Each structure stands twice: as structure tokens, then as C-alpha cells.
CSV table of C-alpha atoms and ligand atoms in Angstrom, one decimal:
chain,number,residue,atom,x,y,z
S,1,MET,CA,-61.3,18.7,49.1
S,2,ARG,CA,-60.6,15.6,47.1
S,3,ASP,CA,-61.7,13.5,50.1
S,4,ASP,CA,-65.2,15.0,49.7
S,5,ILE,CA,-65.6,13.6,46.2
S,6,GLU,CA,-67.2,10.2,45.6
S,7,ARG,CA,-66.0,9.9,42.0
S,8,VAL,CA,-64.7,11.9,39.2
S,9,LEU,CA,-67.2,12.1,36.4
S,10,ILE,CA,-65.2,14.1,33.8
S,11,ASP,CA,-61.5,14.6,34.2
S,12,GLU,CA,-59.5,17.6,33.2
S,13,ALA,CA,-57.9,16.2,30.1
S,14,VAL,CA,-61.3,15.1,28.7
S,15,ILE,CA,-62.7,18.6,29.4
S,16,GLU,CA,-59.8,20.3,27.7
S,17,LYS,CA,-60.1,18.2,24.6
S,18,ARG,CA,-63.8,18.9,24.4
S,19,LEU,CA,-63.3,22.6,24.8
S,20,ASP,CA,-60.9,22.6,21.8
S,21,ALA,CA,-63.8,21.1,19.7
S,22,MET,CA,-66.5,23.5,21.1
S,23,ALA,CA,-64.3,26.5,20.4
S,24,ALA,CA,-63.7,25.4,16.8
S,25,GLU,CA,-67.5,25.0,16.3
S,26,ILE,CA,-68.2,28.4,17.8
S,27,GLU,CA,-65.4,30.0,15.7
S,28,ARG,CA,-66.9,28.4,12.5
S,29,ASP,CA,-70.5,29.2,13.3
S,30,PHE,CA,-70.5,32.9,14.2
S,31,PRO,CA,-70.6,35.3,11.3
S,32,GLN,CA,-68.1,38.2,11.4
S,33,GLY,CA,-69.4,41.3,13.3
S,34,PRO,CA,-69.7,42.4,16.8
S,35,LEU,CA,-70.0,39.5,19.3
S,36,VAL,CA,-70.7,39.9,23.0
S,37,VAL,CA,-70.1,36.9,25.2
S,38,ILE,CA,-72.1,36.9,28.4
S,39,ILE,CA,-70.8,34.9,31.3
S,40,LEU,CA,-73.3,33.8,34.0
S,41,LEU,CA,-71.6,34.2,37.3
S,42,LYS,CA,-70.2,32.5,39.2
S,43,GLY,CA,-70.7,29.0,37.8
S,44,ALA,CA,-69.6,29.7,34.2
S,45,LEU,CA,-66.3,31.4,35.2
S,46,VAL,CA,-64.0,28.5,34.8
S,47,PHE,CA,-65.6,27.1,31.7
S,48,ALA,CA,-65.7,30.6,30.1
S,49,ALA,CA,-62.0,31.3,30.9
S,50,ASP,CA,-60.9,28.0,29.3
S,51,LEU,CA,-63.3,28.1,26.4
S,52,LEU,CA,-62.8,31.8,25.3
S,53,ARG,CA,-59.0,31.6,25.2
S,54,ARG,CA,-59.5,29.0,22.5
S,55,VAL,CA,-61.7,31.3,20.4
S,56,PRO,CA,-59.4,33.4,18.2
S,57,ARG,CA,-61.7,36.2,17.3
S,58,VAL,CA,-62.6,39.7,18.4
S,59,LEU,CA,-65.3,39.7,21.0
S,60,GLU,CA,-66.4,41.5,24.2
S,61,ILE,CA,-66.9,39.8,27.5
S,62,GLU,CA,-69.7,40.8,29.9
S,63,CYS,CA,-70.8,39.1,33.1
S,64,LEU,CA,-74.3,38.7,34.6
S,65,ASN,CA,-75.3,37.8,38.1
S,66,VAL,CA,-78.5,35.8,38.2
S,67,ALA,CA,-79.8,33.7,41.0
S,68,SER,CA,-81.9,30.6,40.6
S,69,TYR,CA,-80.4,28.0,42.8
S,70,HIS,CA,-79.6,29.8,46.1
S,71,GLY,CA,-76.8,27.5,46.9
S,72,GLY,CA,-78.8,24.3,47.6
S,73,LEU,CA,-79.6,21.3,45.6
S,74,GLU,CA,-83.0,22.3,44.2
S,75,SER,CA,-83.8,25.0,41.6
S,76,SER,CA,-86.1,27.6,43.1
S,77,GLY,CA,-88.0,28.2,39.9
S,78,VAL,CA,-87.5,32.0,39.9
S,79,VAL,CA,-84.7,33.7,38.1
S,80,ASP,CA,-83.6,37.0,39.6
S,81,PHE,CA,-81.4,39.5,37.8
S,82,LEU,CA,-79.0,40.9,40.5
S,83,ASP,CA,-77.0,43.5,38.5
S,84,ARG,CA,-77.9,47.2,38.5
S,85,HIS,CA,-76.8,47.5,34.9
S,86,PHE,CA,-77.6,45.2,32.0
S,87,PRO,CA,-74.9,44.8,29.3
S,88,GLU,CA,-75.4,46.7,26.1
S,89,VAL,CA,-76.4,44.0,23.5
S,90,LYS,CA,-78.6,46.0,21.1
S,91,GLY,CA,-77.8,44.9,17.5
S,92,HIS,CA,-75.1,42.5,18.6
S,93,GLN,CA,-74.8,38.7,18.3
S,94,VAL,CA,-74.6,37.2,21.7
S,95,LEU,CA,-73.1,34.0,23.0
S,96,LEU,CA,-74.4,33.2,26.5
S,97,LEU,CA,-72.3,30.9,28.7
S,98,ASP,CA,-73.5,28.9,31.7
S,99,ASP,CA,-72.1,26.0,33.6
S,100,ILE,CA,-75.0,23.6,33.4
S,101,LEU,CA,-78.4,23.2,31.8
S,102,ASP,CA,-80.6,21.7,34.5
S,103,THR,CA,-84.3,22.8,34.6
S,104,GLY,CA,-83.6,25.3,31.8
S,105,ARG,CA,-85.1,28.2,33.7
S,106,THR,CA,-81.9,30.2,33.8
S,107,LEU,CA,-81.0,30.0,30.1
S,108,HIS,CA,-84.6,30.5,29.2
S,109,ALA,CA,-85.0,33.7,31.3
S,110,VAL,CA,-81.7,35.2,30.4
S,111,SER,CA,-82.1,34.5,26.6
S,112,ARG,CA,-85.5,36.1,26.7
S,113,ARG,CA,-84.1,39.2,28.5
S,114,LEU,CA,-81.3,39.5,25.9
S,115,MET,CA,-83.7,39.4,23.0
S,116,ASP,CA,-85.9,42.0,24.8
S,117,GLU,CA,-82.8,44.2,25.1
S,118,GLY,CA,-82.4,44.1,21.4
S,119,ALA,CA,-79.8,41.4,20.8
S,120,LEU,CA,-79.6,40.4,17.1
S,121,ALA,CA,-79.3,36.7,17.9
S,122,VAL,CA,-78.6,34.7,21.0
S,123,LYS,CA,-76.7,31.4,21.1
S,124,THR,CA,-76.1,29.4,24.2
S,125,ALA,CA,-73.2,27.2,25.4
S,126,VAL,CA,-73.0,25.1,28.5
S,127,LEU,CA,-70.3,22.8,29.8
S,128,LEU,CA,-72.9,20.3,31.0
S,129,ALA,CA,-76.5,19.4,30.2
S,130,LYS,CA,-78.5,17.1,32.5
S,131,ASP,CA,-80.4,14.5,30.7
S,132,LYS,CA,-83.9,15.3,32.0
S,133,VAL,CA,-87.2,16.8,31.2
S,134,ARG,CA,-86.8,20.6,31.4
S,135,ALA,CA,-89.2,23.0,33.2
S,136,ALA,CA,-88.5,25.6,30.6
S,137,GLU,CA,-88.4,24.9,26.9
S,138,VAL,CA,-84.8,25.5,26.0
S,139,GLU,CA,-81.8,23.6,24.8
S,140,ALA,CA,-78.3,24.9,24.4
S,141,ASP,CA,-76.7,25.4,21.0
S,142,TYR,CA,-73.3,24.0,22.3
S,143,VAL,CA,-73.1,21.3,25.0
S,144,GLY,CA,-69.8,20.1,26.4
S,145,PHE,CA,-71.1,16.9,28.0
S,146,GLU,CA,-74.5,15.3,28.5
S,147,ILE,CA,-74.7,13.9,32.1
S,148,GLY,CA,-77.2,12.0,34.1
S,149,ASP,CA,-79.5,13.8,36.6
S,150,ASP,CA,-76.9,13.8,39.4
S,151,PHE,CA,-75.8,16.8,41.4
S,152,VAL,CA,-72.2,17.6,40.4
S,153,VAL,CA,-69.5,20.0,41.5
S,154,GLY,CA,-66.2,21.3,40.2
S,155,TYR,CA,-64.9,23.2,37.2
S,156,GLY,CA,-67.0,26.2,38.3
S,157,LEU,CA,-70.0,24.3,39.8
S,158,ASP,CA,-70.5,24.6,43.5
S,159,TYR,CA,-72.3,23.2,46.4
S,160,GLN,CA,-73.0,26.0,48.9
S,161,GLY,CA,-70.3,28.1,47.3
S,162,LYS,CA,-67.6,25.4,47.6
S,163,TYR,CA,-65.8,23.1,45.1
S,164,ARG,CA,-65.8,25.5,42.2
S,165,ASN,CA,-62.0,25.3,41.9
S,166,LEU,CA,-61.8,21.5,41.5
S,167,PRO,CA,-60.2,21.0,38.1
S,168,TYR,CA,-62.7,18.2,37.1
S,169,VAL,CA,-66.4,17.5,37.4
S,170,GLY,CA,-67.3,15.1,40.2
S,171,ILE,CA,-70.0,13.8,42.4
S,172,LEU,CA,-69.9,14.6,46.1
S,173,LYS,CA,-69.9,11.9,48.8
S,174,ALA,CA,-73.3,11.7,50.5
S,175,GLY,CA,-71.6,12.8,53.7
S,176,SER,CA,-70.5,16.1,52.2
S,177,LEU,CA,-74.0,17.2,51.2
E,201,LIG,P1,-81.5,25.7,35.7
E,201,LIG,O1,-82.0,27.1,35.7
E,201,LIG,O2,-82.3,24.8,36.6
E,201,LIG,O3,-81.2,25.2,34.4
E,201,LIG,O4,-80.2,25.8,36.6
E,201,LIG,C1,-79.1,26.4,36.3
E,201,LIG,C2,-78.2,26.7,37.5
E,201,LIG,O5,-78.4,25.8,38.6
E,201,LIG,C3,-76.8,26.5,37.0
E,201,LIG,O6,-76.3,27.6,36.5
E,201,LIG,C4,-76.1,26.0,38.3
E,201,LIG,O7,-75.7,27.2,39.0
E,201,LIG,C5,-77.2,25.4,39.1
E,201,LIG,N1,-77.1,23.9,39.1
E,201,LIG,C6,-77.9,23.0,38.4
E,201,LIG,N2,-77.5,21.8,38.6
E,201,LIG,C7,-76.4,21.8,39.3
E,201,LIG,C8,-75.5,20.8,39.8
E,201,LIG,O8,-75.6,19.6,39.6
E,201,LIG,N3,-74.4,21.3,40.6
E,201,LIG,C9,-74.2,22.6,40.8
E,201,LIG,N4,-75.0,23.5,40.4
E,201,LIG,C10,-76.1,23.2,39.7
E,202,LIG,MG1,-74.6,27.9,40.8
């Protein structure tokens, strides 16, 4: 798997240190009271597992399956909700976790749906944010790392379903795309 990677963009130790700081920020910012954390599958799994174990407060974890990317390199522009049931968020503060903020369509669509479902307030956290003009007007409240507009894999992020288990964020070799 390592052979498919052109270069490591953010290594594991750097990610872990940043997660300590993000968790402390989140812990400080959220008022007491019910907190539901929504993990966007599958990309945010690794990030969420490592981040949430650093947040020492009572919270509930829910997962959502949405599709916007369909496994390729380009965002399709449409965000589909794939679950039969939507998590109960009425009257709750919500922290929404995703792997990467790219066009912004996913976070925009999911945040809106959460507010429509009666969430008290929605904050968003992403491991990565691409430095680019977004198609949807949205920024994340917590960003692990700002990166350039390159396609990256690892630490939850995939290319055609692969490379999510790389312990770092890297750029694929052209031959592996
Ligand atoms: P957005 O809706 O365009 O912001 O895209 C968000 C989703 O696209 C993310 O949750 C990822 O699943 C996927 N995505 C965007 N950029 C990348 C990338 O560089 N590598 C892997 N997945 C990506
Ligand atoms: Mg994805």
C-alpha cells in the first residue's frame, strides 16, 4: 500500500497532536447539555474515533451515510441520504464530523437537514479543508489542517474504497489513480 503513495502530506504524530488541540477546543466550546455527534461514513470514521476519545464529556454518537463522491475524483454535486432512519436530534446540540471539506456540498446539505430536523445548533469539524472556492457556502467550525487542492487518501479518506486504513494523509502516485 505504501508503494502507491507519492508522498506523505501529514504524518501520524502531527495528526495526533492536532487532535489533542481540537478536542480541547471542542470541550471548551460546547455548553453542558445533550450533545449528539454525527459521524459521516465512511470517511470520518478514523478521524472521529481518534478525536472523540480525546473529548471527556457525555455525548451520543450517531452515524450517517451520505453519498456525494461516488468513489471517484470529482464531486457529483448531489448529496443523497442513504439511511432509512435519521438520528433523533430535536433540541440537541450537534457536532457533525466529516473527513474533508472540499466543495462544501456535503456539510452544507447535512447541516441544513439537521436544522430542519430540529437540532438546537450545529457545529462542524473536519480533519482537512481544501483551500479552494466552495460550491456551497459553508465553512467548518473546527479544521484540523488546511491543505492545497490535491486529491488525498489515508486516515479515513479513500480512493475507490481503498487506502482508508493508512495511518497518515498522503498523495497517491499518478499510476495508482
Ligand atoms: P464535498 O461535499 O465536495 O465537500 O466533499 C466531501 C466528500 O468528498 C468528503 O466527505 C470525501 O468523502 C470526498 N472527498 C473530497 N475530497 C477528497 C479527497 O481529496 N480524497 C478523498 N475523498 C475526498
Ligand atoms: Mg469519501
